[in-house]
mmCIF file of C-alpha atoms in Angstrom:
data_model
loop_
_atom_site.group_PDB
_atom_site.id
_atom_site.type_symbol
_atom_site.label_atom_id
_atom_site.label_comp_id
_atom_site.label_asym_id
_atom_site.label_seq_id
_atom_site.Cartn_x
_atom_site.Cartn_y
_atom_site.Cartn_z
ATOM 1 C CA UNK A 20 43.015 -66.674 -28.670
ATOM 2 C CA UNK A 21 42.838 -66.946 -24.823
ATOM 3 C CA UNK A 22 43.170 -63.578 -23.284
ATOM 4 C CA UNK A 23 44.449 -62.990 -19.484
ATOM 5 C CA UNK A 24 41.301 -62.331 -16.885
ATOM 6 C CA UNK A 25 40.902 -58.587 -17.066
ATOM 7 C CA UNK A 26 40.621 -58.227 -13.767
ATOM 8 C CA UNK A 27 44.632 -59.478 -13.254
ATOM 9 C CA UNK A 28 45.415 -55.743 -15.075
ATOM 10 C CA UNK A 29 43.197 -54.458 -11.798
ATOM 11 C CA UNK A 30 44.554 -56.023 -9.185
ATOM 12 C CA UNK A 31 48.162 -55.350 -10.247
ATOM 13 C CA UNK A 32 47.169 -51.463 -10.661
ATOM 14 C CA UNK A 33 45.855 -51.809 -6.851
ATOM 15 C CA UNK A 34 49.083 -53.319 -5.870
ATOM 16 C CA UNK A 35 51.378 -50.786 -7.671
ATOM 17 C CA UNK A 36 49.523 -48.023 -6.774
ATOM 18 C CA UNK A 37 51.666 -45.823 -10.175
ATOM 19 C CA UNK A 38 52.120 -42.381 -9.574
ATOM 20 C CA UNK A 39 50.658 -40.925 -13.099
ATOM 21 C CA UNK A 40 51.606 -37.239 -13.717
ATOM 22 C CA UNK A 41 48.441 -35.532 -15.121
ATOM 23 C CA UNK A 42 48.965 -32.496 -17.783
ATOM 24 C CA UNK A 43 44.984 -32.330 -17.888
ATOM 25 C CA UNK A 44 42.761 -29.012 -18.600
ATOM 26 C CA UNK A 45 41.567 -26.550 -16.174
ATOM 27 C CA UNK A 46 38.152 -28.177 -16.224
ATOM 28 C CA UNK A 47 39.433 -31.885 -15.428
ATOM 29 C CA UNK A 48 42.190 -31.647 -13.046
ATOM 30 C CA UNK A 49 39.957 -32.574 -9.860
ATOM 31 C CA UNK A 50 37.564 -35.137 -11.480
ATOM 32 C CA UNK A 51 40.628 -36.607 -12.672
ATOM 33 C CA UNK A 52 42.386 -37.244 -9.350
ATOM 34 C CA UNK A 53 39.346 -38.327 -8.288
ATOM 35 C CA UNK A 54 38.904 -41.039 -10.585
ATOM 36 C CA UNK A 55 42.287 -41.994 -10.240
ATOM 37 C CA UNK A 56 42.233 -42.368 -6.745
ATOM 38 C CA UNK A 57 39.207 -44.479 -6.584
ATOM 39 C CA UNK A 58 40.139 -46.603 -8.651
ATOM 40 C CA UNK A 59 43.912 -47.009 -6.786
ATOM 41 C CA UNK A 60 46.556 -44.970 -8.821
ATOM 42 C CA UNK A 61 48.254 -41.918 -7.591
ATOM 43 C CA UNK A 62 47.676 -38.491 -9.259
ATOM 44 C CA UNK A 63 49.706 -35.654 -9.671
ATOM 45 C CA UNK A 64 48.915 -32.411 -11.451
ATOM 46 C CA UNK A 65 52.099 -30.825 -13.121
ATOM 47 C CA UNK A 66 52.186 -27.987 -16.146
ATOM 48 C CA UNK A 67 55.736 -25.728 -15.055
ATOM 49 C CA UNK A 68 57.895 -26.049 -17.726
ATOM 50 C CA UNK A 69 60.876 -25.751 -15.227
ATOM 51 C CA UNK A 70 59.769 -28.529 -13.250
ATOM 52 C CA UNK A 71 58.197 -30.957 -15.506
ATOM 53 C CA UNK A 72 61.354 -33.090 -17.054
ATOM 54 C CA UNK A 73 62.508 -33.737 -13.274
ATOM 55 C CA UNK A 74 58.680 -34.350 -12.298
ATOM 56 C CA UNK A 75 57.987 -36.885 -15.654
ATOM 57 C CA UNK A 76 61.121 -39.055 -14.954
ATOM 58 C CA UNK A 77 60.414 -40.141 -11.534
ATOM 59 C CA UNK A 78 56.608 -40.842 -12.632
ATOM 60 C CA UNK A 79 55.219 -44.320 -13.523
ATOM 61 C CA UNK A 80 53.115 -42.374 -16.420
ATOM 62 C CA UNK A 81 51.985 -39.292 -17.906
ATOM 63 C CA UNK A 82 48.880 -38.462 -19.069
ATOM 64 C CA UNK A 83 48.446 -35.297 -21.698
ATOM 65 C CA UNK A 84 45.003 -33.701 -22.871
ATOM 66 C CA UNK A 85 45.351 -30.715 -24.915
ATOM 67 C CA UNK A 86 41.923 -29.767 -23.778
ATOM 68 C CA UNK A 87 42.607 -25.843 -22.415
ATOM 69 C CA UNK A 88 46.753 -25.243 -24.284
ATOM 70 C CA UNK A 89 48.198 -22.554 -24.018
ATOM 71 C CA UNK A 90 51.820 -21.700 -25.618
ATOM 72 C CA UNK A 91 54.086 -22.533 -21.980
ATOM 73 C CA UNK A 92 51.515 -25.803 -21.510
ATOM 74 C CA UNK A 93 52.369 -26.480 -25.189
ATOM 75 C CA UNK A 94 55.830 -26.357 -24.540
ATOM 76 C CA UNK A 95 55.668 -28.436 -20.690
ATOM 77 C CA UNK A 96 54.071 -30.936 -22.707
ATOM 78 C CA UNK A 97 56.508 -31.419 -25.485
ATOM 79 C CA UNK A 98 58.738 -31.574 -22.516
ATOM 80 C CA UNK A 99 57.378 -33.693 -20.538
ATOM 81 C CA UNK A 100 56.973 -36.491 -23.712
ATOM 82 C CA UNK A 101 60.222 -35.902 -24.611
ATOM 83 C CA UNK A 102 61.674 -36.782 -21.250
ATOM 84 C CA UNK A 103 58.582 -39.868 -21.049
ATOM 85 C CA UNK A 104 61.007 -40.958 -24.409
ATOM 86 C CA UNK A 105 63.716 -40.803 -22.955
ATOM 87 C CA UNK A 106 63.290 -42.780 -19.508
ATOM 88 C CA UNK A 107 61.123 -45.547 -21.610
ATOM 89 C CA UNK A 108 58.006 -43.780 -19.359
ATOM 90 C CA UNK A 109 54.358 -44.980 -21.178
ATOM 91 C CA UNK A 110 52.636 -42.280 -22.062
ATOM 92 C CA UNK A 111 48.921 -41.065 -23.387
ATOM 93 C CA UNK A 112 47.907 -38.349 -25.669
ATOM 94 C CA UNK A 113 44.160 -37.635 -25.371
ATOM 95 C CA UNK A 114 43.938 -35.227 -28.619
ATOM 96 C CA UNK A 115 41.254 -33.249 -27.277
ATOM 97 C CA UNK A 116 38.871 -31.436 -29.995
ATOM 98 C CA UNK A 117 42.384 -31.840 -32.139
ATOM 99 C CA UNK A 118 39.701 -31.062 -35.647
ATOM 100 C CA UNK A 119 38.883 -27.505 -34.117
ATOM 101 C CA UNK A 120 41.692 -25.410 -34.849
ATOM 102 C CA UNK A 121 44.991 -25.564 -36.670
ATOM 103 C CA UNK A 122 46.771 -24.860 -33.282
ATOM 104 C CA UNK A 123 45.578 -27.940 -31.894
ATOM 105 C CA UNK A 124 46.655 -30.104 -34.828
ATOM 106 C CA UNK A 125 50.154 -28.602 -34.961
ATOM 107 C CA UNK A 126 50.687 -29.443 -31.435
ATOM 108 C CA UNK A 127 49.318 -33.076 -31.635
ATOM 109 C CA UNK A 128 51.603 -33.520 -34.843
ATOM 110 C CA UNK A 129 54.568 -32.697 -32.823
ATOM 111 C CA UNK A 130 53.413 -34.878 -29.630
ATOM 112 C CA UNK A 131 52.843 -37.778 -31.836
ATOM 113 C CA UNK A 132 56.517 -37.289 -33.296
ATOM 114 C CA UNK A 133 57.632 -37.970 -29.624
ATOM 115 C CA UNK A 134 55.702 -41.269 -30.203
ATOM 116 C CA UNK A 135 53.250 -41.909 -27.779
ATOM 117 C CA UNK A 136 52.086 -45.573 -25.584
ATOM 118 C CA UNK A 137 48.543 -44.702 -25.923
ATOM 119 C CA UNK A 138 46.152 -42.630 -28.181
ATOM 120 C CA UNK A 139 42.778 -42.156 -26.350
ATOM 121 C CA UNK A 140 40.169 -40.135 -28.396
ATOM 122 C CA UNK A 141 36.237 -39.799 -29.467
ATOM 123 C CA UNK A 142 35.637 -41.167 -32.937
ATOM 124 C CA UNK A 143 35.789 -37.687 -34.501
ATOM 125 C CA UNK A 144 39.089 -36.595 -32.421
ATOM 126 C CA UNK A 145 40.659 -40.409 -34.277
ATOM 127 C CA UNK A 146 39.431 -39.336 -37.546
ATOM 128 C CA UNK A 147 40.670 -35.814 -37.506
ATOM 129 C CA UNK A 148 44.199 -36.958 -35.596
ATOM 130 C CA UNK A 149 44.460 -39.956 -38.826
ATOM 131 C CA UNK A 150 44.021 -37.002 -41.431
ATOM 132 C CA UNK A 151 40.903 -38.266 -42.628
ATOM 133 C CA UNK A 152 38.329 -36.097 -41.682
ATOM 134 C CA UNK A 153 38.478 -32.414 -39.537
ATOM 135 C CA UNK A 154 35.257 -32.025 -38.259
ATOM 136 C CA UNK A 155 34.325 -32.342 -34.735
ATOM 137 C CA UNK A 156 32.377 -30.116 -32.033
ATOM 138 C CA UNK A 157 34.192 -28.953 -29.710
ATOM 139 C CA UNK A 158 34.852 -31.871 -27.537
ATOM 140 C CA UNK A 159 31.933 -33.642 -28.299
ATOM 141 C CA UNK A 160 32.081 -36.148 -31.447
ATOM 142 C CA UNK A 161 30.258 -35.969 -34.456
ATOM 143 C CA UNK A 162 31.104 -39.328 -35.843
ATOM 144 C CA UNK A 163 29.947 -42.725 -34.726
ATOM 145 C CA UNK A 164 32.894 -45.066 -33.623
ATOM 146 C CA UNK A 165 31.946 -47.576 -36.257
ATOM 147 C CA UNK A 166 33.024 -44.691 -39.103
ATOM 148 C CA UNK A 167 36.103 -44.402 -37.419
ATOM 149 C CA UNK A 168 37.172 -47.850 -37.101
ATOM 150 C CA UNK A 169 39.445 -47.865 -39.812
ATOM 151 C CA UNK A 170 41.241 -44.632 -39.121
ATOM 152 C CA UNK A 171 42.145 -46.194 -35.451
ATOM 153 C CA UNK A 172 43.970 -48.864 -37.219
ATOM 154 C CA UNK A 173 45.351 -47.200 -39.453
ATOM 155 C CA UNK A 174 46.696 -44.342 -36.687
ATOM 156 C CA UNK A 175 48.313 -47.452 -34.334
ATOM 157 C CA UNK A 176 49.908 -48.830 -37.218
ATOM 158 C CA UNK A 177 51.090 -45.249 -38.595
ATOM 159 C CA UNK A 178 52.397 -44.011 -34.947
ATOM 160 C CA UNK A 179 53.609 -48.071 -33.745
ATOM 161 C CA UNK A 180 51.056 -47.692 -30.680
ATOM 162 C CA UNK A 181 47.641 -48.052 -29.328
ATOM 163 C CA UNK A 182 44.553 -46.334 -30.183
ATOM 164 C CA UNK A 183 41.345 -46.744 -27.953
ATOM 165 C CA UNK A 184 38.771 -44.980 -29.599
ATOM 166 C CA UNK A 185 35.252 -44.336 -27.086
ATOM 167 C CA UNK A 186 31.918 -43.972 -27.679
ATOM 168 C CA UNK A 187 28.784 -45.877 -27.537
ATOM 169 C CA UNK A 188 30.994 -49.100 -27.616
ATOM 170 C CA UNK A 189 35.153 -48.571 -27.550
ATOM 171 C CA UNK A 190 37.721 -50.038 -29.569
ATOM 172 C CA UNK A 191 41.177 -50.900 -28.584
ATOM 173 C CA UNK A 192 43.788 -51.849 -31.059
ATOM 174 C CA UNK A 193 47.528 -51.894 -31.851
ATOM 175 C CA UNK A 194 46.941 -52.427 -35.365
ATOM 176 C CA UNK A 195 47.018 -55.311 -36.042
ATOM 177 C CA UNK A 196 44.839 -56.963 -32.731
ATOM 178 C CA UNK A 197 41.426 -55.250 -32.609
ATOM 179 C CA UNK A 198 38.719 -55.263 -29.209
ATOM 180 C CA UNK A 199 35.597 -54.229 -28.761
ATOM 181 C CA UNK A 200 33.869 -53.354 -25.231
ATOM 182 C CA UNK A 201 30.548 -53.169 -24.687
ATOM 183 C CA UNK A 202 29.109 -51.196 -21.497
ATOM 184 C CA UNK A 203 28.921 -48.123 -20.171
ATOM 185 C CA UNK A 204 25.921 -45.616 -19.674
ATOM 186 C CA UNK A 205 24.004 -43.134 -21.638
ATOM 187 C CA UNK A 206 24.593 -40.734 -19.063
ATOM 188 C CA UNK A 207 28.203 -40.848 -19.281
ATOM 189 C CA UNK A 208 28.290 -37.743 -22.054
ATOM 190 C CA UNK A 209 26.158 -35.681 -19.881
ATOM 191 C CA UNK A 210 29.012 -35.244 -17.570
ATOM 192 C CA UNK A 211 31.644 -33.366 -18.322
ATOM 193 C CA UNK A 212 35.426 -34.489 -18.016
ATOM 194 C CA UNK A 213 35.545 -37.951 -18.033
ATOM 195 C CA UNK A 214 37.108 -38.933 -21.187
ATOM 196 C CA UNK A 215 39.532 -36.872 -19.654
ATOM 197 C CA UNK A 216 39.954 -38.895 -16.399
ATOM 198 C CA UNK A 217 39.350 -42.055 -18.835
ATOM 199 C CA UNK A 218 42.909 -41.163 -20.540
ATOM 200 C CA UNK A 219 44.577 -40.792 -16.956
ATOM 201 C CA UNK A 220 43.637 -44.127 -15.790
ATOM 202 C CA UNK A 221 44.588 -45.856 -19.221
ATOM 203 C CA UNK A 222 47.797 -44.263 -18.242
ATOM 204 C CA UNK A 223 47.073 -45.279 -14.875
ATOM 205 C CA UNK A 224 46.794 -49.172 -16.036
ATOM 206 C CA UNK A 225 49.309 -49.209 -18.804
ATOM 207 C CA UNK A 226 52.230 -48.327 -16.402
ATOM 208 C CA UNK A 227 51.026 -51.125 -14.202
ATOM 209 C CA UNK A 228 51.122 -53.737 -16.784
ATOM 210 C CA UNK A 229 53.976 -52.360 -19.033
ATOM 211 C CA UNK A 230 54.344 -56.351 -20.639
ATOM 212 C CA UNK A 231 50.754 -56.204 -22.464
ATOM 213 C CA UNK A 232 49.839 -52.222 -22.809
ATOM 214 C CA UNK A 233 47.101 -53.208 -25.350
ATOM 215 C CA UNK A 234 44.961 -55.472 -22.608
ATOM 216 C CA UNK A 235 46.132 -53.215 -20.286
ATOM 217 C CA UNK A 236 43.987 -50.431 -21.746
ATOM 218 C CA UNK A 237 41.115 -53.051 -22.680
ATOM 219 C CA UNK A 238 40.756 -53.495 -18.638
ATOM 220 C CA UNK A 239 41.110 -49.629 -18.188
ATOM 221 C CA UNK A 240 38.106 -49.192 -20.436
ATOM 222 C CA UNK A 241 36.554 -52.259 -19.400
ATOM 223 C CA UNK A 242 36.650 -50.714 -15.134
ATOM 224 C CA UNK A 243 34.971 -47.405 -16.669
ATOM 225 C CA UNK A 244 32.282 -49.416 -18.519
ATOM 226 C CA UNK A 245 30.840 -51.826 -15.693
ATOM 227 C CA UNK A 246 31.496 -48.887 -13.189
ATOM 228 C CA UNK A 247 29.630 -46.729 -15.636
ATOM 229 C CA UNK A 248 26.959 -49.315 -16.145
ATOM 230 C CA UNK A 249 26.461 -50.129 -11.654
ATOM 231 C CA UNK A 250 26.388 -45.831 -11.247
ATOM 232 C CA UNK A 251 23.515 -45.831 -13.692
ATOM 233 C CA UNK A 252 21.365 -48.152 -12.438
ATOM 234 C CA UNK A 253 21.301 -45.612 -8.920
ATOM 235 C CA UNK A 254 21.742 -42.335 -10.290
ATOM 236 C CA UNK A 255 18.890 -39.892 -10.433
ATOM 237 C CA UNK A 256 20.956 -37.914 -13.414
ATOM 238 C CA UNK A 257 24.506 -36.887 -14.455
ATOM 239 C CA UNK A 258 25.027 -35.237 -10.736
ATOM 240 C CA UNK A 259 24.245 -38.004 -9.057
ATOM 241 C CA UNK A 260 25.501 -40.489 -11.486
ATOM 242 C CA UNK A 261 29.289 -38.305 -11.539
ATOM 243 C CA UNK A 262 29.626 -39.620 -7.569
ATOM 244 C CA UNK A 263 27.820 -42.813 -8.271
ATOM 245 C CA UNK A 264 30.404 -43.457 -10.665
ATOM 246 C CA UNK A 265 33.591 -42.909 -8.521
ATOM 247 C CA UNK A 266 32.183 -45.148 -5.491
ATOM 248 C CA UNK A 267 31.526 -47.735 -8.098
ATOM 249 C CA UNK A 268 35.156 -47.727 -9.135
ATOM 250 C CA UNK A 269 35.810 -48.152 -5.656
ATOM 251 C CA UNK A 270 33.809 -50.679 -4.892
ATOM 252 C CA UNK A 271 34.818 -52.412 -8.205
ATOM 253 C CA UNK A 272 37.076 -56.055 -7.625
ATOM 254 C CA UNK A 273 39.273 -57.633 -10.291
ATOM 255 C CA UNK A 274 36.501 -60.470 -10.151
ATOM 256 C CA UNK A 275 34.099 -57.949 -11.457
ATOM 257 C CA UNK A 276 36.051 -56.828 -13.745
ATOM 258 C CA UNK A 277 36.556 -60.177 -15.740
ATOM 259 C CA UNK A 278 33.137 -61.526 -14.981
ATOM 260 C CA UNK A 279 31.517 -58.785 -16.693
ATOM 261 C CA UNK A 280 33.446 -57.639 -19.016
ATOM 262 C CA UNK A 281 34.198 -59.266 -22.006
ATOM 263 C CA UNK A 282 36.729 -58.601 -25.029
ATOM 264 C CA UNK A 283 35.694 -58.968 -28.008
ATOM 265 C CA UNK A 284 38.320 -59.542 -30.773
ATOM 266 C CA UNK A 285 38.446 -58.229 -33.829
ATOM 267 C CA UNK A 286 40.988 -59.910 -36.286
ATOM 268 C CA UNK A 287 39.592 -58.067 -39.513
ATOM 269 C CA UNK A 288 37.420 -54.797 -39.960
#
């Protein structure tokens, strides 16, 4: 099939500029906004329950990582999806060490009953959000993406949305259309937080492109892995490669983006 040039999903991002509302963990909120703003959405960081129905319905998206819950985020967050269902609002759930405790999978049961755009997770995070597997450290996964293929296919097609699964090469799929990108760097896990800002800017792109959400997150992992791949080749280690990283977002053009960055689809696992 002939796909779109990623770099169109870029471009119209730039030109949109979507306000994404961000219920992110304590540890992510400002590498978050950075990433998002280099790239050329607009953050905003949100958790009040009494604010965050009015907040969610004049956003373009919202973003939600369970990563640091507590039982009034918990209930903002139900919220805030609820009122993302209601206003037709994409929206991402980033499931965030959902295998660790039983709190974490009750909540992400509930969230995915208020049917989210986007499902962006680790391999072990997919696994343990499809029911077939629990285990997971911490944040970190345990499982390569390959073992998890499956279980991402079988989670869009459960849940009717798309699953982009990371790690050391990331699937997209809606169920039924499967890509793979290749890129990135291997010292993108020594720095903390940005899967987290990885699920904001998916946001980030899938409100700019609401007619094809599934390329739409392709190009938002595609940016992340030739950004990822340019901060590398300068960075001295994760410090270094952590601002690396954001200037190469901002340096990065929709021409980059589809020259080196291909999809590679996937029409039966």
């Amino acid at each position: 099939m002939t796909l779109p040039p990623l770099g169109d999903y870029l471009a119209t991002l730039r030109t949109a500029t979507p306000l994404v509302h961000c219920m992110t963990n304590y540890v992510a909120m400002n590498s978050t906004a950075n990433l998002l703003l280099a790239t050329g959405a607009s953050p905003a960081m949100l958790h009040a329950p009494e604010e965050v129905a009015e907040f969610t319905a004049i956003s373009a998206g919202l973003s939600i990582n369970i990563g640091t819950i507590s039982a009034h985020w918990a209930e903002a967050m139900l919220t805030a999806a609820a009122t993302a269902g209601q206003h037709s609002i994409p929206w991402v759930l980033d499931p965030v060490a959902v295998g660790a405790t039983r709190y974490r999978q009750s909540l992400c049961t509930r969230l995915l009953a208020l049917k989210p755009s986007v499902i962006r997770g680790n391999a072990s995070e997919i696994l343990a959000l499809n029911g077939l597997a629990s285990q997971g450290r911490g944040v970190d996964s345990t499982a390569a993406s390959g073992q998890a293929i499956d279980a991402a296919i079988a989670l869009a097609q459960k849940h009717g949305c798309i699953v982009a699964m990371t790690g050391e090469s990331d699937w997209v799929t809606n169920g039924t259309q499967h890509y793979r990108i290749h890129g990135g760097h291997p010292l993108m896990p020594r720095v903390t937080t940005l899967g987290c800002g990885l699920s904001a800017l998916v946001t980030a792109f899938v409100a700019a492109n609401r007619e094809a959400p599934l390329e739409a997150t392709a190009a938002a992992l595609g940016c992340f892995a030739v950004a990822g791949e340019r901060a590398g080749k300068t960075a001295q280690g994760p410090g270094s490669f952590q601002v690396a990283l954001l200037d190469a977002l901002y340096q990065l053009t929709p021409d980059d983006l589809t020259a080196h960055t291909q999809l590679e689809p996937r029409h039966a696992v």
